[in-house]
Short mmCIF file of C-alpha atoms and ligand atoms in Angstrom, two decimals:
data_model
loop_
_atom_site.label_atom_id
_atom_site.label_comp_id
_atom_site.label_asym_id
_atom_site.label_seq_id
_atom_site.Cartn_x
_atom_site.Cartn_y
_atom_site.Cartn_z
CA MET S 931 -49.24 88.98 -14.46
CA TYR S 932 -47.63 88.47 -17.82
CA LEU S 933 -43.82 88.50 -17.72
CA PRO S 934 -42.24 88.95 -21.15
CA ALA S 935 -38.71 88.83 -19.67
CA SER S 936 -39.03 85.12 -18.88
CA ILE S 937 -39.08 84.16 -22.55
CA GLN S 938 -35.81 85.99 -23.07
CA VAL S 939 -34.29 83.89 -20.28
CA HIS S 940 -35.74 80.80 -21.92
CA ALA S 941 -34.04 81.72 -25.22
CA ALA S 942 -30.68 82.27 -23.50
CA ASP S 943 -30.90 78.98 -21.57
CA ALA S 944 -31.90 77.03 -24.66
CA PHE S 945 -28.95 78.51 -26.52
CA GLU S 946 -26.55 77.50 -23.76
CA GLU S 947 -27.93 73.99 -23.65
CA ARG S 948 -27.35 73.62 -27.39
CA TYR S 949 -24.03 75.39 -27.84
CA GLY S 950 -22.38 75.12 -24.43
CA GLU S 951 -21.90 78.85 -23.87
CA ARG S 952 -23.96 81.98 -23.32
CA PRO S 953 -25.34 83.59 -26.50
CA PHE S 954 -23.27 86.28 -28.18
CA LEU S 955 -26.42 88.38 -28.66
CA ILE S 956 -30.13 88.26 -27.86
CA ILE S 957 -32.46 90.04 -30.25
CA ARG S 958 -36.07 90.99 -29.62
CA ALA S 959 -38.58 92.18 -32.23
CA PRO S 960 -42.19 92.82 -31.17
CA GLY S 961 -45.62 92.13 -32.59
CA ARG S 962 -47.99 95.05 -32.92
CA VAL S 963 -51.50 96.34 -32.63
CA ASN S 964 -52.87 99.12 -34.78
CA LEU S 965 -54.72 101.74 -32.72
CA ILE S 966 -56.29 103.49 -35.71
CA GLY S 967 -55.76 103.77 -39.49
CA GLU S 968 -56.95 100.58 -41.16
CA HIS S 969 -56.47 99.81 -44.87
CA THR S 970 -54.85 103.20 -45.23
CA ASP S 971 -51.28 101.89 -45.68
CA TYR S 972 -51.66 100.78 -49.29
CA ASN S 973 -53.41 104.06 -50.03
CA ASP S 974 -50.16 105.86 -49.12
CA GLY S 975 -51.88 107.15 -45.97
CA PHE S 976 -51.41 107.22 -42.22
CA VAL S 977 -51.46 104.49 -39.57
CA LEU S 978 -50.98 104.60 -35.80
CA PRO S 979 -49.77 101.23 -34.45
CA MET S 980 -47.85 100.45 -31.29
CA ALA S 981 -45.37 97.66 -30.60
CA ILE S 982 -46.61 95.23 -27.94
CA ASP S 983 -44.91 93.28 -25.16
CA ARG S 984 -45.06 90.03 -27.12
CA ALA S 985 -42.14 89.41 -29.40
CA VAL S 986 -39.87 87.04 -31.28
CA TYR S 987 -36.50 86.46 -29.61
CA MET S 988 -33.30 85.13 -31.17
CA ALA S 989 -30.31 84.09 -29.09
CA ILE S 990 -27.39 83.82 -31.50
CA ARG S 991 -23.67 83.78 -32.20
CA PRO S 992 -21.90 84.51 -35.49
CA ARG S 993 -20.64 81.82 -37.88
CA THR S 994 -17.77 82.30 -40.28
CA ASP S 995 -18.55 79.52 -42.79
CA GLY S 996 -21.42 81.25 -44.61
CA CYS S 997 -24.03 78.97 -43.03
CA VAL S 998 -27.16 79.78 -41.06
CA GLU S 999 -28.55 77.37 -38.48
CA LEU S 1000 -31.52 78.25 -36.30
CA TYR S 1001 -33.50 76.03 -33.97
CA SER S 1002 -37.13 76.99 -33.49
CA LEU S 1003 -38.14 76.27 -29.91
CA ASP S 1004 -41.81 76.68 -30.80
CA TYR S 1005 -41.74 74.24 -33.70
CA GLN S 1006 -38.92 72.10 -32.20
CA GLU S 1007 -37.32 72.04 -35.58
CA LEU S 1008 -33.87 72.87 -36.90
CA GLY S 1009 -33.60 75.05 -40.00
CA ARG S 1010 -30.42 75.59 -41.97
CA PHE S 1011 -29.29 77.12 -45.24
CA GLU S 1012 -26.22 78.52 -46.94
CA LEU S 1013 -26.00 82.25 -47.58
CA ALA S 1014 -24.59 81.66 -51.06
CA ASN S 1015 -27.40 79.34 -52.06
CA ILE S 1016 -30.79 80.36 -50.66
CA LYS S 1017 -33.63 78.43 -52.25
CA HIS S 1018 -37.35 78.39 -51.84
CA HIS S 1019 -38.59 75.37 -49.98
CA ASP S 1020 -42.02 74.57 -48.65
CA SER S 1021 -43.91 77.11 -46.64
CA GLY S 1022 -42.93 77.37 -42.98
CA TRP S 1023 -41.15 79.52 -40.45
CA LEU S 1024 -37.73 79.22 -42.11
CA GLU S 1025 -39.05 80.87 -45.28
CA TYR S 1026 -39.50 84.18 -43.39
CA ILE S 1027 -35.85 84.03 -42.39
CA LYS S 1028 -34.57 83.00 -45.82
CA GLY S 1029 -36.75 85.65 -47.45
CA THR S 1030 -35.43 88.40 -45.19
CA VAL S 1031 -31.82 87.39 -45.83
CA TRP S 1032 -32.52 87.15 -49.55
CA ALA S 1033 -34.03 90.67 -49.52
CA MET S 1034 -30.99 92.01 -47.63
CA GLN S 1035 -28.64 90.41 -50.14
CA THR S 1036 -30.71 91.68 -53.07
CA ALA S 1037 -30.41 95.20 -51.63
CA GLY S 1038 -26.63 94.83 -51.76
CA MET S 1039 -26.00 94.36 -48.06
CA ARG S 1040 -23.16 92.22 -46.78
CA VAL S 1041 -24.67 89.40 -44.72
CA CYS S 1042 -22.67 87.01 -42.49
CA GLY S 1043 -23.77 83.65 -41.10
CA LEU S 1044 -25.10 82.91 -37.63
CA GLU S 1045 -26.52 80.15 -35.47
CA GLY S 1046 -28.78 80.01 -32.47
CA VAL S 1047 -32.32 79.52 -31.25
CA LEU S 1048 -35.54 81.43 -31.78
CA VAL S 1049 -38.71 81.55 -29.74
CA GLY S 1050 -41.72 83.83 -29.67
CA ASP S 1051 -44.86 84.65 -27.73
CA VAL S 1052 -46.75 86.62 -30.36
CA PRO S 1053 -49.77 84.39 -31.05
CA LEU S 1054 -49.56 83.05 -34.60
CA GLY S 1055 -52.13 84.23 -37.09
CA ALA S 1056 -54.08 86.26 -34.53
CA GLY S 1057 -53.51 89.54 -36.33
CA LEU S 1058 -50.69 90.74 -34.05
CA SER S 1059 -48.16 90.24 -36.81
CA SER S 1060 -45.92 87.48 -35.58
CA SER S 1061 -44.60 87.26 -39.14
CA ALA S 1062 -43.32 90.85 -39.14
CA ALA S 1063 -41.81 90.24 -35.70
CA LEU S 1064 -39.95 87.23 -37.10
CA GLU S 1065 -38.76 89.21 -40.14
CA MET S 1066 -37.54 92.12 -38.04
CA ALA S 1067 -35.84 89.84 -35.51
CA THR S 1068 -34.09 88.23 -38.48
CA ALA S 1069 -33.07 91.58 -39.96
CA ARG S 1070 -31.83 92.85 -36.58
CA ALA S 1071 -29.85 89.67 -35.95
CA PHE S 1072 -28.15 89.63 -39.34
CA THR S 1073 -27.31 93.35 -39.32
CA ALA S 1074 -25.74 92.84 -35.87
CA VAL S 1075 -23.51 89.89 -36.79
CA SER S 1076 -22.63 91.52 -40.13
CA ASN S 1077 -21.64 94.84 -38.50
CA GLN S 1078 -24.21 96.71 -40.56
CA PRO S 1079 -26.03 99.83 -39.34
CA TRP S 1080 -29.65 99.41 -38.19
CA ASN S 1081 -31.90 101.62 -40.25
CA PRO S 1082 -35.50 100.82 -39.21
CA ALA S 1083 -37.25 102.18 -42.33
CA GLU S 1084 -34.83 100.45 -44.68
CA MET S 1085 -35.17 97.19 -42.77
CA ALA S 1086 -38.95 97.46 -42.72
CA LYS S 1087 -38.87 97.61 -46.52
CA ILE S 1088 -36.60 94.55 -46.56
CA GLY S 1089 -39.09 92.67 -44.36
CA GLN S 1090 -42.02 93.73 -46.50
CA LYS S 1091 -40.21 92.53 -49.60
CA ALA S 1092 -39.55 89.18 -47.92
CA GLU S 1093 -43.21 88.83 -47.01
CA ASN S 1094 -44.53 90.00 -50.42
CA LYS S 1095 -42.05 88.38 -52.79
CA TRP S 1096 -40.62 85.39 -50.93
CA VAL S 1097 -43.43 84.23 -48.66
CA GLY S 1098 -46.04 85.56 -51.11
CA VAL S 1099 -48.32 87.49 -48.76
CA ASN S 1100 -49.47 90.86 -50.06
CA THR S 1101 -49.16 93.31 -47.16
CA GLY S 1102 -48.39 96.99 -46.66
CA ILE S 1103 -45.42 98.42 -44.78
CA MET S 1104 -47.07 99.04 -41.39
CA ASP S 1105 -46.29 95.76 -39.61
CA GLN S 1106 -42.58 95.72 -40.33
CA MET S 1107 -42.23 99.45 -39.71
CA ILE S 1108 -43.72 99.36 -36.22
CA SER S 1109 -41.83 96.19 -35.30
CA ALA S 1110 -38.62 97.89 -36.43
CA ALA S 1111 -39.21 101.37 -35.02
CA GLY S 1112 -41.68 101.16 -32.10
CA LYS S 1113 -41.08 103.32 -29.04
CA VAL S 1114 -41.87 102.47 -25.42
CA ASP S 1115 -45.02 104.22 -24.07
CA HIS S 1116 -45.75 105.65 -27.52
CA ALA S 1117 -47.71 104.79 -30.61
CA LEU S 1118 -46.04 105.51 -33.92
CA LEU S 1119 -47.61 107.73 -36.54
CA ILE S 1120 -46.36 106.34 -39.82
CA ASP S 1121 -46.68 108.19 -43.09
CA CYS S 1122 -46.86 105.18 -45.39
CA ARG S 1123 -45.76 107.27 -48.37
CA SER S 1124 -42.59 108.87 -47.01
CA LEU S 1125 -42.07 106.33 -44.20
CA GLU S 1126 -41.52 109.26 -41.86
CA THR S 1127 -42.52 108.41 -38.31
CA GLU S 1128 -43.44 110.36 -35.23
CA ALA S 1129 -43.74 108.83 -31.77
CA VAL S 1130 -46.96 109.99 -30.11
CA PRO S 1131 -47.42 109.42 -26.34
CA LEU S 1132 -50.34 107.29 -25.14
CA PRO S 1133 -52.80 109.36 -23.06
CA PRO S 1134 -51.70 109.31 -19.40
CA GLY S 1135 -53.60 106.87 -17.20
CA THR S 1136 -54.81 104.73 -20.11
CA THR S 1137 -53.97 101.19 -21.17
CA VAL S 1138 -54.40 99.43 -24.49
CA VAL S 1139 -56.33 96.15 -24.33
CA ILE S 1140 -56.34 93.72 -27.25
CA MET S 1141 -59.29 91.36 -27.51
CA ASP S 1142 -58.95 88.35 -29.79
CA THR S 1143 -62.42 87.25 -30.90
CA SER S 1144 -61.14 83.73 -31.66
CA THR S 1145 -62.65 84.07 -35.12
CA ARG S 1146 -60.30 83.89 -38.08
CA ARG S 1147 -60.43 85.40 -41.51
CA GLY S 1148 -61.43 83.00 -44.23
CA LEU S 1149 -60.93 83.83 -47.91
CA VAL S 1150 -59.28 87.11 -47.04
CA ASP S 1151 -56.97 87.45 -50.05
CA SER S 1152 -59.74 88.03 -52.54
CA ALA S 1153 -61.50 90.55 -50.29
CA TYR S 1154 -58.21 92.37 -49.69
CA ASN S 1155 -57.39 92.55 -53.39
CA GLU S 1156 -60.93 93.68 -54.15
CA ARG S 1157 -60.62 96.55 -51.63
CA ARG S 1158 -57.30 97.57 -53.12
CA GLU S 1159 -58.80 97.65 -56.61
CA GLN S 1160 -61.79 99.68 -55.42
CA CYS S 1161 -59.46 102.20 -53.77
CA GLU S 1162 -57.37 102.43 -56.95
CA ALA S 1163 -60.52 103.00 -59.00
CA ALA S 1164 -61.60 105.83 -56.70
CA ALA S 1165 -58.12 107.41 -56.84
CA ALA S 1166 -58.23 107.22 -60.64
CA PHE S 1167 -61.66 108.87 -60.67
CA PHE S 1168 -60.31 111.77 -58.63
CA ASN S 1169 -57.14 111.83 -60.72
CA VAL S 1170 -54.84 111.42 -57.73
CA SER S 1171 -52.03 108.86 -57.41
CA ALA S 1172 -53.49 107.51 -54.14
CA LEU S 1173 -56.49 108.24 -51.89
CA ARG S 1174 -54.02 109.81 -49.45
CA ASP S 1175 -54.08 112.86 -51.74
CA LEU S 1176 -57.82 113.36 -51.41
CA ASP S 1177 -59.12 115.60 -48.62
CA GLU S 1178 -62.61 115.24 -47.17
CA ALA S 1179 -63.95 118.44 -48.78
CA THR S 1180 -62.88 117.44 -52.31
CA PHE S 1181 -64.22 113.95 -51.76
CA ASN S 1182 -67.58 115.22 -50.50
CA ALA S 1183 -67.93 117.65 -53.41
CA HIS S 1184 -67.82 114.83 -55.99
CA ALA S 1185 -68.70 111.70 -54.00
CA GLN S 1186 -72.20 111.41 -55.45
CA GLU S 1187 -70.71 110.93 -58.93
CA LEU S 1188 -69.23 107.60 -57.83
CA ASP S 1189 -71.17 104.34 -57.73
CA ASP S 1190 -72.33 103.48 -54.22
CA LEU S 1191 -69.76 100.77 -53.49
CA THR S 1192 -66.70 102.71 -54.68
CA ARG S 1193 -67.98 105.79 -52.86
CA ARG S 1194 -68.26 103.97 -49.55
CA ARG S 1195 -64.84 102.32 -49.93
CA ALA S 1196 -63.20 105.65 -50.69
CA LYS S 1197 -65.12 107.36 -47.91
CA HIS S 1198 -63.64 104.98 -45.37
CA VAL S 1199 -60.07 105.63 -46.51
CA VAL S 1200 -60.46 109.42 -46.77
CA THR S 1201 -62.15 109.74 -43.38
CA GLU S 1202 -59.85 107.18 -41.76
CA ASN S 1203 -56.74 109.10 -42.80
CA ALA S 1204 -58.28 112.23 -41.27
CA ARG S 1205 -59.15 110.28 -38.10
CA VAL S 1206 -55.55 109.14 -37.67
CA LEU S 1207 -54.32 112.72 -37.72
CA LYS S 1208 -57.09 113.81 -35.35
CA ALA S 1209 -56.23 110.88 -33.06
CA CYS S 1210 -52.61 112.03 -32.93
CA ALA S 1211 -53.75 115.53 -31.99
CA ALA S 1212 -55.95 114.04 -29.26
CA MET S 1213 -53.04 111.98 -27.95
CA ARG S 1214 -50.67 114.93 -27.91
CA ALA S 1215 -53.32 116.79 -25.88
CA GLY S 1216 -53.71 113.78 -23.55
CA ASP S 1217 -57.39 113.63 -24.54
CA ALA S 1218 -58.41 109.99 -24.11
CA VAL S 1219 -62.11 110.81 -24.59
CA ALA S 1220 -61.56 112.32 -28.04
CA PHE S 1221 -59.24 109.45 -28.97
CA GLY S 1222 -61.86 106.88 -27.94
CA GLN S 1223 -64.56 108.58 -30.00
CA LEU S 1224 -62.31 108.40 -33.05
CA MET S 1225 -61.79 104.67 -32.42
CA ASN S 1226 -65.56 104.17 -32.33
CA ALA S 1227 -66.03 106.17 -35.54
CA SER S 1228 -63.29 104.12 -37.19
CA HIS S 1229 -65.10 100.90 -36.29
CA ALA S 1230 -68.39 102.18 -37.73
CA SER S 1231 -66.61 103.14 -40.93
CA MET S 1232 -65.11 99.66 -41.29
CA GLN S 1233 -68.40 97.98 -40.44
CA ASN S 1234 -70.64 100.03 -42.73
CA ASP S 1235 -68.52 101.54 -45.50
CA PHE S 1236 -65.44 99.37 -45.94
CA GLU S 1237 -67.34 96.23 -44.87
CA ILE S 1238 -64.43 94.30 -43.36
CA SER S 1239 -65.82 93.55 -39.91
CA ASN S 1240 -67.69 90.45 -38.79
CA ALA S 1241 -70.36 89.72 -36.18
CA ALA S 1242 -67.83 88.68 -33.53
CA LEU S 1243 -65.77 91.85 -33.97
CA ASN S 1244 -68.90 94.00 -33.81
CA THR S 1245 -70.01 92.21 -30.65
CA MET S 1246 -66.59 92.53 -29.04
CA ALA S 1247 -66.30 96.25 -29.79
CA ALA S 1248 -69.84 96.92 -28.54
CA LEU S 1249 -69.32 94.94 -25.31
CA ALA S 1250 -66.03 96.71 -24.67
CA ARG S 1251 -67.67 100.12 -25.02
CA GLN S 1252 -70.32 99.19 -22.45
CA GLN S 1253 -67.71 98.73 -19.71
CA PRO S 1254 -66.89 101.47 -17.21
CA GLY S 1255 -63.56 103.10 -18.00
CA CYS S 1256 -63.58 102.22 -21.71
CA TYR S 1257 -62.88 105.26 -23.89
CA GLY S 1258 -63.46 103.52 -27.21
CA ALA S 1259 -63.05 100.27 -29.12
CA ARG S 1260 -62.66 99.11 -32.69
CA MET S 1261 -61.70 96.12 -34.75
CA THR S 1262 -58.04 96.17 -35.71
CA GLY S 1263 -56.05 94.52 -38.48
CA GLY S 1264 -57.08 93.35 -41.91
CA GLY S 1265 -60.60 92.39 -40.87
CA PHE S 1266 -63.05 89.46 -41.15
CA GLY S 1267 -61.80 88.07 -37.82
CA GLY S 1268 -58.96 88.45 -35.37
CA CYS S 1269 -58.73 91.17 -32.78
CA ALA S 1270 -60.44 94.29 -31.53
CA VAL S 1271 -58.60 96.94 -29.52
CA ALA S 1272 -59.82 99.22 -26.74
CA LEU S 1273 -58.42 102.18 -24.85
CA VAL S 1274 -59.22 101.70 -21.17
CA ASP S 1275 -58.68 103.68 -18.00
CA THR S 1276 -55.73 101.93 -16.35
CA ASP S 1277 -57.46 101.60 -12.96
CA SER S 1278 -60.41 99.86 -14.65
CA VAL S 1279 -58.42 97.34 -16.70
CA ASP S 1280 -58.78 94.30 -14.41
CA ASP S 1281 -62.55 94.68 -14.14
CA PHE S 1282 -62.74 95.40 -17.86
CA VAL S 1283 -60.96 92.15 -18.76
CA THR S 1284 -63.17 90.06 -16.48
CA ALA S 1285 -66.40 91.65 -17.65
CA VAL S 1286 -65.61 91.57 -21.38
CA THR S 1287 -64.47 87.96 -21.22
CA SER S 1288 -67.67 86.72 -19.61
CA ALA S 1289 -69.99 88.96 -21.65
CA TYR S 1290 -68.33 87.90 -24.92
CA THR S 1291 -68.53 84.21 -24.05
CA ALA S 1292 -72.18 84.57 -23.05
CA ALA S 1293 -72.99 86.37 -26.30
CA THR S 1294 -71.04 84.16 -28.73
CA GLN S 1295 -70.17 80.88 -26.96
CA LEU S 1296 -66.57 81.65 -27.95
CA THR S 1297 -63.61 82.03 -25.60
CA PRO S 1298 -61.70 85.23 -26.25
CA GLN S 1299 -58.00 85.85 -25.59
CA ILE S 1300 -57.31 89.18 -23.96
CA TYR S 1301 -53.89 90.83 -24.03
CA VAL S 1302 -53.13 93.86 -21.90
CA SER S 1303 -49.99 95.40 -23.29
CA PRO S 1304 -47.85 98.45 -22.68
CA ALA S 1305 -46.28 100.05 -25.77
CA GLN S 1306 -42.76 98.72 -26.26
CA ASP S 1307 -39.63 99.48 -28.21
CA GLY S 1308 -39.07 98.10 -31.69
CA ALA S 1309 -36.46 95.54 -32.75
CA ALA S 1310 -33.37 95.75 -30.58
CA ILE S 1311 -30.39 93.92 -29.14
CA VAL S 1312 -31.60 93.23 -25.61
CA ALA S 1313 -28.54 91.42 -24.29
CA GLU S 1314 -24.93 90.97 -25.39
P1 ADP W 912 -49.58 86.80 -38.14
O1 ADP W 912 -50.91 87.49 -38.22
O2 ADP W 912 -49.29 86.35 -36.75
O3 ADP W 912 -48.49 87.61 -38.74
P2 ADP W 912 -48.96 85.05 -40.32
O4 ADP W 912 -49.66 83.88 -40.89
O5 ADP W 912 -48.69 86.21 -41.20
O6 ADP W 912 -49.74 85.47 -39.00
O7 ADP W 912 -47.52 84.57 -39.77
C1 ADP W 912 -47.41 83.45 -38.92
C2 ADP W 912 -46.19 82.63 -39.32
O8 ADP W 912 -44.98 83.32 -38.92
C3 ADP W 912 -46.14 81.30 -38.63
O9 ADP W 912 -46.90 80.33 -39.33
C4 ADP W 912 -44.64 80.99 -38.66
O10 ADP W 912 -44.26 80.48 -39.91
C5 ADP W 912 -44.02 82.37 -38.50
N1 ADP W 912 -43.73 82.64 -37.07
C6 ADP W 912 -44.26 83.58 -36.27
N2 ADP W 912 -43.79 83.51 -35.01
C7 ADP W 912 -42.91 82.49 -35.00
C8 ADP W 912 -42.08 81.88 -34.00
N3 ADP W 912 -42.09 82.30 -32.73
N4 ADP W 912 -41.28 80.86 -34.37
C9 ADP W 912 -41.27 80.41 -35.62
N5 ADP W 912 -42.04 80.92 -36.60
C10 ADP W 912 -42.85 81.95 -36.31
MG1 MG W 913 -48.45 88.24 -40.76
#
């Protein structure tokens, strides 16, 4: 069984070894999986992620000399900088921390120095958003030592700014928002326009299973930018500020006036937004069957209309659906590789994992990674 608590102990022990005392604070910020609502965030729409049991941990104590010193246990590397003089360096883990601090300072927040160790168990680059976990752990740590209030939505925007403007990766707000504001046993409906959130309970007796295909996105930036442009073109055609403002009836009434590609891109976003809201209604009613059907429909929409799936993701989702106790499955994340996600009857999870692993390997000659995760809380101080 997977024991997330042990990594927290590891962080505390590593801190003590380095600094000769117990840490002043331990911070935890989770990775995430999106249950439904893909490529809707930059269309001002709805997403429904949950925070997972894998996270980035920081064991820290304050510093009064305006310096920051963090030792990465995963990279076995010390990073340091001065708060008054934050400069871009090469790429690397420290840039996420510098960028988050820079974004906090730019927003006018008072930020004090700190030192400590960081360690994580969110797999890197697998689509579970280890980068947002690192940004939100950073934001939580610095607000704590600086005696600043923790406002999840505000801090999510800070993390997004760090990722977009400092690290240079063009992403929406979802990853930081769920890492900042996740709630145990719940998924989080996020309105990506207002940043309002609502915690929605997972259907009783079900478990979320994440299935990493072991395929990775290639030239994803150009495909991502192309999708964004196509969505903007469709919004302009309908004279709305974002596709969020387009309901299915209005879309259907004029869809045939669009060229085929733009029509299919817009169709995905319009129907996906509707599916997120229907999925929330299904969850509130405890209706795992309806939720699973919406996951399946979401996958078909991404495969056929938005065209962001790949063969491995299609195979994984199809194999998952064939298993007893599986309510539904879909690719999750940006696309072109990474993970699929399934909703599975809790009593069937062990058999599900065994069967999907061997069936996927037989079909693709690839070894998948499977993560069974409860929904967890967002960024928090877990020990002081
Ligand atoms: P992901 O899909 O996991 O978010 P990214 O490429 O966006 O993938 O972010 C991964 C990067 O985040 C890593 O290369 C590293 O720089 C940083 N990172 C994530 N987790 C850790 C960690 N535990 N320790 C140090 N850096 C981390
Ligand atoms: Mg990332």
